[in-house]
mmCIF file of C-alpha atoms in Angstrom:
data_model
loop_
_atom_site.group_PDB
_atom_site.id
_atom_site.type_symbol
_atom_site.label_atom_id
_atom_site.label_comp_id
_atom_site.label_asym_id
_atom_site.label_seq_id
_atom_site.Cartn_x
_atom_site.Cartn_y
_atom_site.Cartn_z
ATOM 1 C CA MET A 6 -3.018 30.962 58.283
ATOM 2 C CA CYS A 7 -6.129 32.477 56.718
ATOM 3 C CA SER A 8 -7.159 33.007 53.152
ATOM 4 C CA SER A 9 -10.308 33.766 51.303
ATOM 5 C CA GLN A 10 -11.525 33.462 47.743
ATOM 6 C CA HIS A 11 -14.610 34.672 45.802
ATOM 7 C CA ALA A 12 -17.045 31.806 45.235
ATOM 8 C CA GLY A 13 -19.420 33.635 42.802
ATOM 9 C CA GLY A 14 -22.093 36.050 43.276
ATOM 10 C CA ASP A 15 -22.197 37.360 46.871
ATOM 11 C CA GLY A 16 -20.308 34.214 48.147
ATOM 12 C CA PHE A 17 -16.869 33.783 49.558
ATOM 13 C CA GLU A 18 -15.040 30.862 51.119
ATOM 14 C CA VAL A 19 -12.743 31.644 54.113
ATOM 15 C CA THR A 20 -10.159 29.031 55.017
ATOM 16 C CA GLY A 21 -8.310 29.188 58.342
ATOM 17 C CA ASP A 22 -7.287 27.203 61.481
ATOM 18 C CA LEU A 23 -9.816 26.251 64.180
ATOM 19 C CA THR A 24 -8.341 25.207 67.513
ATOM 20 C CA ILE A 25 -10.472 23.538 70.219
ATOM 21 C CA ARG A 26 -8.966 22.043 73.301
ATOM 22 C CA GLY A 27 -5.451 22.238 71.821
ATOM 23 C CA VAL A 28 -6.308 20.464 68.592
ATOM 24 C CA THR A 29 -6.000 22.682 65.380
ATOM 25 C CA ARG A 30 -7.555 21.682 62.089
ATOM 26 C CA GLU A 31 -7.993 23.650 58.927
ATOM 27 C CA ILE A 32 -11.675 24.407 58.065
ATOM 28 C CA THR A 33 -13.360 26.228 55.182
ATOM 29 C CA VAL A 34 -16.397 28.266 55.850
ATOM 30 C CA PRO A 35 -18.692 29.398 53.064
ATOM 31 C CA LEU A 36 -19.902 33.088 53.755
ATOM 32 C CA GLU A 37 -22.343 35.359 52.012
ATOM 33 C CA CYS A 38 -22.023 39.111 51.835
ATOM 34 C CA THR A 39 -25.071 40.686 53.680
ATOM 35 C CA GLY A 40 -24.365 44.164 52.581
ATOM 36 C CA THR A 41 -22.247 47.306 53.247
ATOM 37 C CA ALA A 42 -22.794 50.396 55.425
ATOM 38 C CA THR A 43 -20.767 53.416 56.811
ATOM 39 C CA GLY A 44 -20.378 53.142 60.482
ATOM 40 C CA VAL A 45 -20.417 56.043 63.086
ATOM 41 C CA MET A 46 -16.598 56.713 62.725
ATOM 42 C CA GLY A 47 -17.009 57.072 58.874
ATOM 43 C CA LEU A 48 -15.505 53.683 58.290
ATOM 44 C CA LYS A 49 -17.143 51.547 55.505
ATOM 45 C CA ARG A 50 -18.040 48.146 56.821
ATOM 46 C CA VAL A 51 -19.123 44.946 54.996
ATOM 47 C CA GLY A 52 -21.139 42.239 56.659
ATOM 48 C CA PHE A 53 -20.979 38.414 56.027
ATOM 49 C CA GLU A 54 -22.912 35.429 57.397
ATOM 50 C CA GLY A 55 -22.334 31.738 57.033
ATOM 51 C CA GLY A 56 -21.488 28.469 58.811
ATOM 52 C CA THR A 57 -20.095 24.929 58.744
ATOM 53 C CA VAL A 58 -20.462 21.728 60.482
ATOM 54 C CA ILE A 59 -17.617 20.054 62.415
ATOM 55 C CA ASN A 60 -17.273 16.724 64.282
ATOM 56 C CA ARG A 61 -16.434 17.465 67.895
ATOM 57 C CA LYS A 62 -14.528 14.228 68.182
ATOM 58 C CA ASP A 63 -12.097 15.458 65.535
ATOM 59 C CA TYR A 64 -11.033 17.951 68.318
ATOM 60 C CA GLY A 65 -10.752 15.459 71.136
ATOM 61 C CA VAL A 66 -14.151 16.407 72.570
ATOM 62 C CA SER A 67 -15.516 12.943 73.296
ATOM 63 C CA PHE A 68 -17.273 13.246 76.613
ATOM 64 C CA ASN A 69 -21.040 13.070 76.621
ATOM 65 C CA ALA A 70 -24.022 12.179 78.729
ATOM 66 C CA VAL A 71 -26.864 9.802 77.842
ATOM 67 C CA LEU A 72 -30.275 11.378 78.471
ATOM 68 C CA GLU A 73 -33.210 9.438 79.994
ATOM 69 C CA THR A 74 -34.804 9.477 76.544
ATOM 70 C CA GLY A 75 -31.894 7.617 75.072
ATOM 71 C CA GLY A 76 -30.473 10.636 73.158
ATOM 72 C CA VAL A 77 -27.194 12.325 73.883
ATOM 73 C CA MET A 78 -26.641 15.740 75.328
ATOM 74 C CA VAL A 79 -24.122 16.910 72.730
ATOM 75 C CA PRO A 80 -24.297 15.498 69.189
ATOM 76 C CA GLU A 81 -21.101 14.492 67.345
ATOM 77 C CA LYS A 82 -21.820 17.122 64.643
ATOM 78 C CA ILE A 83 -21.727 20.680 65.799
ATOM 79 C CA THR A 84 -22.946 23.614 63.652
ATOM 80 C CA LEU A 85 -20.776 26.713 63.830
ATOM 81 C CA GLU A 86 -22.592 29.998 62.588
ATOM 82 C CA PHE A 87 -20.815 33.171 61.856
ATOM 83 C CA ASP A 88 -22.032 36.813 61.609
ATOM 84 C CA LEU A 89 -19.166 39.071 60.650
ATOM 85 C CA SER A 90 -18.558 42.743 60.280
ATOM 86 C CA ALA A 91 -15.329 43.864 58.687
ATOM 87 C CA VAL A 92 -13.471 47.115 57.750
ATOM 88 C CA ARG A 93 -10.637 47.421 55.341
ATOM 89 C CA ALA A 94 -7.205 47.684 57.003
ATOM 90 C CA GLY A 95 -5.793 51.219 56.710
ATOM 91 C CA GLN A 96 -9.165 53.134 56.537
ATOM 92 C CA ARG A 97 -9.182 56.336 58.470
ATOM 93 C CA GLY A 98 -12.263 57.259 60.294
ATOM 94 C CA THR A 99 -13.740 60.625 60.759
ATOM 95 C CA GLY A 100 -13.926 60.649 64.540
#
């Protein structure tokens, strides 16, 4: 399931399911509109960018290696970043 809502100004929030290693959880990702353009096929496109942070252990990803410096190779909190380009369903291109 996926849904979106306007969050004011150029902002939106998209909520959907994220599955990693067979574990599915609902996440909400704040996105900001980065602009619109007409593509080579005459389709109007809109761009978005945004991100969120997840805990990898929430998805059953618990393995790790301790580095010589005492840190860990993969932190518990992982940043997911998105750059999206979308076209409205049903648009007809010129090509």
